Structure formats: structure tokens, C-alpha cells
Amino acid sequence: MIKKEKGYDEFLAEQIRLGEEDIKAGRYCTLDEAMQSWQQTIEKKALEMALLDEELEDELLYA
């Protein structure tokens, strides 16, 4: 049997309630919108990492 932390059920119920409020208020996005957002974030972070790699290589070459 899985042992839950005390208060977990209440925490989960509150998170569900807040999520339902968000949906009713129109604060949500579609799966496609979420996937596009994550793809943009991944591409941005990949570019940032590539630039950092270049900077580190330059520092090592000219140190």
C-alpha cells in the first residue's frame, strides 16, 4: 500500500479546485498551443547553450 503524506488529499483537492476555476475563467491553452510554446522554449534554450559553448571554447583557446 502506498503511504501518502498528511494533508496530501486536501492539497490535491485544492489544486483541482483551482484548475477548475482557471478553466471556467478561460485561463487555459490547447495541447497544440502548449506544444508550440514548449518547442519555442526548447529552441531558445538550445541556442543559448550553443552560444555559451562558443564563449567557453573562446575562453579556453585564448586563456
mmCIF file of N, CA and C in Angstrom:
data_model
loop_
_atom_site.group_PDB
_atom_site.id
_atom_site.type_symbol
_atom_site.label_atom_id
_atom_site.label_comp_id
_atom_site.label_asym_id
_atom_site.label_seq_id
_atom_site.Cartn_x
_atom_site.Cartn_y
_atom_site.Cartn_z
ATOM 1 N N MET A 1 0.839 -1.177 0.000
ATOM 2 C CA MET A 1 0.000 0.000 0.000
ATOM 3 C C MET A 1 0.889 1.248 0.000
ATOM 4 N N ILE A 2 0.514 2.225 -0.797
ATOM 5 C CA ILE A 2 1.266 3.471 -0.892
ATOM 6 C C ILE A 2 0.887 4.378 0.273
ATOM 7 N N LYS A 3 1.918 4.898 0.939
ATOM 8 C CA LYS A 3 1.678 5.789 2.070
ATOM 9 C C LYS A 3 1.735 7.233 1.577
ATOM 10 N N LYS A 4 0.661 7.994 1.837
ATOM 11 C CA LYS A 4 0.591 9.402 1.439
ATOM 12 C C LYS A 4 0.982 10.293 2.606
ATOM 13 N N GLU A 5 1.559 11.432 2.247
ATOM 14 C CA GLU A 5 1.879 12.417 3.278
ATOM 15 C C GLU A 5 0.583 12.999 3.831
ATOM 16 N N LYS A 6 0.624 13.388 5.095
ATOM 17 C CA LYS A 6 -0.539 14.003 5.729
ATOM 18 C C LYS A 6 -0.868 15.312 5.007
ATOM 19 N N GLY A 7 -2.125 15.503 4.704
ATOM 20 C CA GLY A 7 -2.564 16.716 4.036
ATOM 21 C C GLY A 7 -2.542 16.638 2.519
ATOM 22 N N TYR A 8 -2.059 15.524 1.969
ATOM 23 C CA TYR A 8 -1.961 15.409 0.512
ATOM 24 C C TYR A 8 -3.328 15.462 -0.150
ATOM 25 N N ASP A 9 -4.298 14.766 0.413
ATOM 26 C CA ASP A 9 -5.641 14.751 -0.182
ATOM 27 C C ASP A 9 -6.228 16.165 -0.241
ATOM 28 N N GLU A 10 -6.021 16.940 0.820
ATOM 29 C CA GLU A 10 -6.513 18.313 0.844
ATOM 30 C C GLU A 10 -5.787 19.172 -0.188
ATOM 31 N N PHE A 11 -4.463 18.988 -0.269
ATOM 32 C CA PHE A 11 -3.669 19.713 -1.262
ATOM 33 C C PHE A 11 -4.164 19.398 -2.670
ATOM 34 N N LEU A 12 -4.361 18.125 -2.957
ATOM 35 C CA LEU A 12 -4.807 17.709 -4.281
ATOM 36 C C LEU A 12 -6.193 18.270 -4.596
ATOM 37 N N ALA A 13 -7.100 18.238 -3.636
ATOM 38 C CA ALA A 13 -8.446 18.774 -3.843
ATOM 39 C C ALA A 13 -8.382 20.272 -4.146
ATOM 40 N N GLU A 14 -7.499 21.011 -3.460
ATOM 41 C CA GLU A 14 -7.349 22.445 -3.704
ATOM 42 C C GLU A 14 -6.784 22.706 -5.098
ATOM 43 N N GLN A 15 -5.818 21.902 -5.526
ATOM 44 C CA GLN A 15 -5.243 22.079 -6.858
ATOM 45 C C GLN A 15 -6.286 21.821 -7.947
ATOM 46 N N ILE A 16 -7.106 20.825 -7.747
ATOM 47 C CA ILE A 16 -8.184 20.526 -8.698
ATOM 48 C C ILE A 16 -9.184 21.679 -8.730
ATOM 49 N N ARG A 17 -9.553 22.190 -7.555
ATOM 50 C CA ARG A 17 -10.485 23.311 -7.488
ATOM 51 C C ARG A 17 -9.919 24.532 -8.226
ATOM 52 N N LEU A 18 -8.646 24.834 -8.002
ATOM 53 C CA LEU A 18 -8.026 25.977 -8.682
ATOM 54 C C LEU A 18 -7.982 25.767 -10.191
ATOM 55 N N GLY A 19 -7.698 24.549 -10.613
ATOM 56 C CA GLY A 19 -7.678 24.242 -12.039
ATOM 57 C C GLY A 19 -9.054 24.408 -12.674
ATOM 58 N N GLU A 20 -10.067 23.966 -11.979
ATOM 59 C CA GLU A 20 -11.437 24.127 -12.490
ATOM 60 C C GLU A 20 -11.808 25.599 -12.591
ATOM 61 N N GLU A 21 -11.377 26.408 -11.613
ATOM 62 C CA GLU A 21 -11.624 27.850 -11.681
ATOM 63 C C GLU A 21 -10.935 28.465 -12.900
ATOM 64 N N ASP A 22 -9.710 28.055 -13.137
ATOM 65 C CA ASP A 22 -8.975 28.564 -14.301
ATOM 66 C C ASP A 22 -9.709 28.242 -15.601
ATOM 67 N N ILE A 23 -10.184 27.020 -15.709
ATOM 68 C CA ILE A 23 -10.895 26.610 -16.926
ATOM 69 C C ILE A 23 -12.167 27.441 -17.102
ATOM 70 N N LYS A 24 -12.931 27.602 -16.033
ATOM 71 C CA LYS A 24 -14.169 28.385 -16.109
ATOM 72 C C LYS A 24 -13.896 29.842 -16.483
ATOM 73 N N ALA A 25 -12.740 30.362 -16.042
ATOM 74 C CA ALA A 25 -12.385 31.762 -16.326
ATOM 75 C C ALA A 25 -11.674 31.908 -17.678
ATOM 76 N N GLY A 26 -11.495 30.789 -18.384
ATOM 77 C CA GLY A 26 -10.865 30.852 -19.703
ATOM 78 C C GLY A 26 -9.344 30.923 -19.662
ATOM 79 N N ARG A 27 -8.755 30.615 -18.517
ATOM 80 C CA ARG A 27 -7.291 30.636 -18.388
ATOM 81 C C ARG A 27 -6.748 29.240 -18.674
ATOM 82 N N TYR A 28 -6.641 28.928 -19.938
ATOM 83 C CA TYR A 28 -6.101 27.638 -20.348
ATOM 84 C C TYR A 28 -5.593 27.751 -21.777
ATOM 85 N N CYS A 29 -4.859 26.743 -22.217
ATOM 86 C CA CYS A 29 -4.420 26.690 -23.609
ATOM 87 C C CYS A 29 -4.660 25.278 -24.125
ATOM 88 N N THR A 30 -4.703 25.164 -25.433
ATOM 89 C CA THR A 30 -4.909 23.855 -26.038
ATOM 90 C C THR A 30 -3.599 23.069 -25.991
ATOM 91 N N LEU A 31 -3.679 21.791 -26.245
ATOM 92 C CA LEU A 31 -2.483 20.956 -26.298
ATOM 93 C C LEU A 31 -1.537 21.459 -27.381
ATOM 94 N N ASP A 32 -2.076 21.810 -28.551
ATOM 95 C CA ASP A 32 -1.232 22.321 -29.633
ATOM 96 C C ASP A 32 -0.518 23.605 -29.224
ATOM 97 N N GLU A 33 -1.222 24.514 -28.544
ATOM 98 C CA GLU A 33 -0.595 25.755 -28.077
ATOM 99 C C GLU A 33 0.517 25.464 -27.076
ATOM 100 N N ALA A 34 0.261 24.541 -26.174
ATOM 101 C CA ALA A 34 1.270 24.182 -25.176
ATOM 102 C C ALA A 34 2.496 23.565 -25.847
ATOM 103 N N MET A 35 2.265 22.704 -26.816
ATOM 104 C CA MET A 35 3.382 22.064 -27.519
ATOM 105 C C MET A 35 4.209 23.093 -28.295
ATOM 106 N N GLN A 36 3.546 24.044 -28.924
ATOM 107 C CA GLN A 36 4.260 25.102 -29.648
ATOM 108 C C GLN A 36 5.089 25.946 -28.683
ATOM 109 N N SER A 37 4.521 26.260 -27.537
ATOM 110 C CA SER A 37 5.237 27.045 -26.544
ATOM 111 C C SER A 37 6.478 26.305 -26.052
ATOM 112 N N TRP A 38 6.329 25.032 -25.753
ATOM 113 C CA TRP A 38 7.477 24.245 -25.289
ATOM 114 C C TRP A 38 8.529 24.114 -26.374
ATOM 115 N N GLN A 39 8.097 23.944 -27.626
ATOM 116 C CA GLN A 39 9.052 23.838 -28.728
ATOM 117 C C GLN A 39 9.873 25.125 -28.845
ATOM 118 N N GLN A 40 9.210 26.261 -28.723
ATOM 119 C CA GLN A 40 9.923 27.543 -28.775
ATOM 120 C C GLN A 40 10.901 27.663 -27.610
ATOM 121 N N THR A 41 10.485 27.228 -26.429
ATOM 122 C CA THR A 41 11.366 27.283 -25.262
ATOM 123 C C THR A 41 12.588 26.389 -25.470
ATOM 124 N N ILE A 42 12.371 25.192 -25.985
ATOM 125 C CA ILE A 42 13.478 24.259 -26.225
ATOM 126 C C ILE A 42 14.450 24.835 -27.244
ATOM 127 N N GLU A 43 13.928 25.411 -28.328
ATOM 128 C CA GLU A 43 14.792 26.001 -29.354
ATOM 129 C C GLU A 43 15.588 27.178 -28.795
ATOM 130 N N LYS A 44 14.944 28.007 -27.985
ATOM 131 C CA LYS A 44 15.626 29.158 -27.383
ATOM 132 C C LYS A 44 16.746 28.686 -26.459
ATOM 133 N N LYS A 45 16.469 27.695 -25.628
ATOM 134 C CA LYS A 45 17.473 27.189 -24.698
ATOM 135 C C LYS A 45 18.613 26.498 -25.448
ATOM 136 N N ALA A 46 18.317 25.811 -26.531
ATOM 137 C CA ALA A 46 19.367 25.171 -27.325
ATOM 138 C C ALA A 46 20.302 26.232 -27.902
ATOM 139 N N LEU A 47 19.750 27.328 -28.388
ATOM 140 C CA LEU A 47 20.561 28.425 -28.916
ATOM 141 C C LEU A 47 21.415 29.038 -27.811
ATOM 142 N N GLU A 48 20.821 29.266 -26.644
ATOM 143 C CA GLU A 48 21.574 29.818 -25.516
ATOM 144 C C GLU A 48 22.735 28.907 -25.135
ATOM 145 N N MET A 49 22.493 27.604 -25.110
ATOM 146 C CA MET A 49 23.553 26.664 -24.756
ATOM 147 C C MET A 49 24.661 26.656 -25.807
ATOM 148 N N ALA A 50 24.293 26.741 -27.083
ATOM 149 C CA ALA A 50 25.288 26.771 -28.148
ATOM 150 C C ALA A 50 26.156 28.018 -28.023
ATOM 151 N N LEU A 51 25.544 29.148 -27.723
ATOM 152 C CA LEU A 51 26.308 30.386 -27.551
ATOM 153 C C LEU A 51 27.240 30.300 -26.350
ATOM 154 N N LEU A 52 26.772 29.706 -25.270
ATOM 155 C CA LEU A 52 27.620 29.536 -24.098
ATOM 156 C C LEU A 52 28.793 28.609 -24.405
ATOM 157 N N ASP A 53 28.535 27.558 -25.164
ATOM 158 C CA ASP A 53 29.614 26.649 -25.568
ATOM 159 C C ASP A 53 30.670 27.390 -26.376
ATOM 160 N N GLU A 54 30.228 28.236 -27.300
ATOM 161 C CA GLU A 54 31.164 29.018 -28.117
ATOM 162 C C GLU A 54 31.998 29.951 -27.234
ATOM 163 N N GLU A 55 31.346 30.609 -26.291
ATOM 164 C CA GLU A 55 32.064 31.507 -25.387
ATOM 165 C C GLU A 55 33.098 30.748 -24.564
ATOM 166 N N LEU A 56 32.732 29.564 -24.082
ATOM 167 C CA LEU A 56 33.652 28.775 -23.287
ATOM 168 C C LEU A 56 34.836 28.316 -24.125
ATOM 169 N N GLU A 57 34.584 27.904 -25.359
ATOM 170 C CA GLU A 57 35.662 27.492 -26.248
ATOM 171 C C GLU A 57 36.612 28.654 -26.502
ATOM 172 N N ASP A 58 36.058 29.856 -26.728
ATOM 173 C CA ASP A 58 36.890 31.026 -26.955
ATOM 174 C C ASP A 58 37.757 31.332 -25.733
ATOM 175 N N GLU A 59 37.154 31.213 -24.549
ATOM 176 C CA GLU A 59 37.899 31.476 -23.328
ATOM 177 C C GLU A 59 39.050 30.486 -23.158
ATOM 178 N N LEU A 60 38.803 29.226 -23.482
ATOM 179 C CA LEU A 60 39.832 28.204 -23.336
ATOM 180 C C LEU A 60 40.943 28.378 -24.373
ATOM 181 N N LEU A 61 40.553 28.778 -25.579
ATOM 182 C CA LEU A 61 41.555 28.975 -26.636
ATOM 183 C C LEU A 61 42.456 30.155 -26.378
ATOM 184 N N TYR A 62 41.924 31.208 -25.812
ATOM 185 C CA TYR A 62 42.680 32.449 -25.647
ATOM 186 C C TYR A 62 43.123 32.693 -24.211
ATOM 187 N N ALA A 63 43.009 31.677 -23.372
ATOM 188 C CA ALA A 63 43.406 31.842 -21.961
ATOM 189 C C ALA A 63 44.905 31.749 -21.789
#
